[in-house]
C-alpha atoms as one frame of an Amber mdcrd trajectory, in Angstrom:
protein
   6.647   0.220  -5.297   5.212   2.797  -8.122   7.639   5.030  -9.265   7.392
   7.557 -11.937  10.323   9.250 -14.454   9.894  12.553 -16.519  11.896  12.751
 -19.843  11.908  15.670 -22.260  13.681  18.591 -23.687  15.042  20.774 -20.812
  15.303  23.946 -23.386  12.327  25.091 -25.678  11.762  28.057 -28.106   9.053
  30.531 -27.794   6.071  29.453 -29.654   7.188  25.754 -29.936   5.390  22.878
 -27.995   7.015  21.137 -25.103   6.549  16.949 -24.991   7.370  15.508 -21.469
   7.261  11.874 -20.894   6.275  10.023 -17.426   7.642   6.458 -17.268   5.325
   4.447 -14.699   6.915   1.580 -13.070   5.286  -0.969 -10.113   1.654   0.227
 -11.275  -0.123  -0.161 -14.557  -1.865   3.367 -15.333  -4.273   1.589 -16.890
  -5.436   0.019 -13.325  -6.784   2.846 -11.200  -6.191   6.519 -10.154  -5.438
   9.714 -11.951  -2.248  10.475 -13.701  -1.174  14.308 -13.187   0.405  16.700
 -14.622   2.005  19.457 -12.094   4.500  22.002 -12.349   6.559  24.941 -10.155
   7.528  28.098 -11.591  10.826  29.354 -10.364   9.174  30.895  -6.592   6.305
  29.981  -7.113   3.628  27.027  -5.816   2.873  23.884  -7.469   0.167  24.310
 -10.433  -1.925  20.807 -10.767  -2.094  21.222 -15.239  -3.969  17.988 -15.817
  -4.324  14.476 -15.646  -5.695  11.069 -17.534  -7.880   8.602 -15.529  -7.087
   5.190 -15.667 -10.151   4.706 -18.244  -8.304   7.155 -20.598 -10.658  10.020
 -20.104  -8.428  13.643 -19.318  -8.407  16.672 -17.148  -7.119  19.889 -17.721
  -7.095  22.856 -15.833  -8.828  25.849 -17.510  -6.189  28.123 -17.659  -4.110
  25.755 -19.763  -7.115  24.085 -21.522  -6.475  25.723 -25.048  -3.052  24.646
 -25.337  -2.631  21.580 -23.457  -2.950  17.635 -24.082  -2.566  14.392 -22.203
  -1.637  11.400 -24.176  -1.063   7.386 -22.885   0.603   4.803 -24.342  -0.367
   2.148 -22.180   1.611  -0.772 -23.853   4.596   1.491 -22.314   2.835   2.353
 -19.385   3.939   5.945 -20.517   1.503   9.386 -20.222   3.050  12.625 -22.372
   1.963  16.161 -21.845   2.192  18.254 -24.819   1.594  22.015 -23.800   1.707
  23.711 -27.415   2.624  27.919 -28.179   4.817  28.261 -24.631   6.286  31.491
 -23.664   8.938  32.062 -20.810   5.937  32.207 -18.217   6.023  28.013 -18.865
   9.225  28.134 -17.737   9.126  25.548 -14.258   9.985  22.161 -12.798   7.473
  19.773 -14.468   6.421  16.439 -12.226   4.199  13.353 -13.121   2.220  12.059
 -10.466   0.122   9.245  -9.335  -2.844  11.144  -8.083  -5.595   9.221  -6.038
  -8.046  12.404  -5.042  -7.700  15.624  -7.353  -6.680  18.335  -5.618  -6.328
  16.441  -2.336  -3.655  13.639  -2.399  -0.719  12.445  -4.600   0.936  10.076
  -3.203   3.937   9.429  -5.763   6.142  11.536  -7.414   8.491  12.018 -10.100
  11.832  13.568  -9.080  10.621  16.731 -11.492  12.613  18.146 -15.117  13.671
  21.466 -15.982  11.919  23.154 -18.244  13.203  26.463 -19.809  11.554  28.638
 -22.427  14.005  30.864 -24.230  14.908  31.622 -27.159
């Protein structure tokens, strides 16, 4: 069974970078598939942000391509997104994901974090 756990800061300042951690379990990220990136603004949809292959090699959509990084630590079987100079609009639920077709299927899921931007 794969299962995936965001960790991070729940509150972040204007201008500041937000880290998030996704803790893979049952599934080495190092294997196979995509590992995404997605968030939900308060009433909003889900936004796909970006992902790392399984080879290392990263994603990003290009709205969020100047100020946004995927990292792995695969001896952890961790991935971190770093989204750098945030403003209130990144406020949202952030969720890891295993993806297995971009755009088309993710078949597991963090249970999300809270994100605010305020200051």
């Amino acid at each position: 069974q794969v299962q995936l756990l965001e960790s991070g800061p729940g509150l972040v300042k204007p201008s500041q970078t937000l880290s998030l951690t996704c803790t893979v379990s049952g599934f080495s990220i190092a294997s196979d598939n995509y590992w995404s990136w997605i968030r939900q603004p308060p009433g909003k949809g889900l936004e796909w942000m970006g992902a790392i292959l399984y080879s290392g090699y990263t994603y990003y959509t290009p709205s969020l391509y100047s100020r946004m990084s995927i990292s792995r630590d695969t001896s952890k079987n961790q991935f971190t997104l770093h989204l750098s100079s945030v403003t209130p609009e990144d406020t949202a639920v952030y969720y890891c994901a295993r993806t297995i077709r971009v755009g088309v299927q993710n078949d597991y899921w963090g249970q999300g974090t809270q994100v605010t931007v305020s200051s």
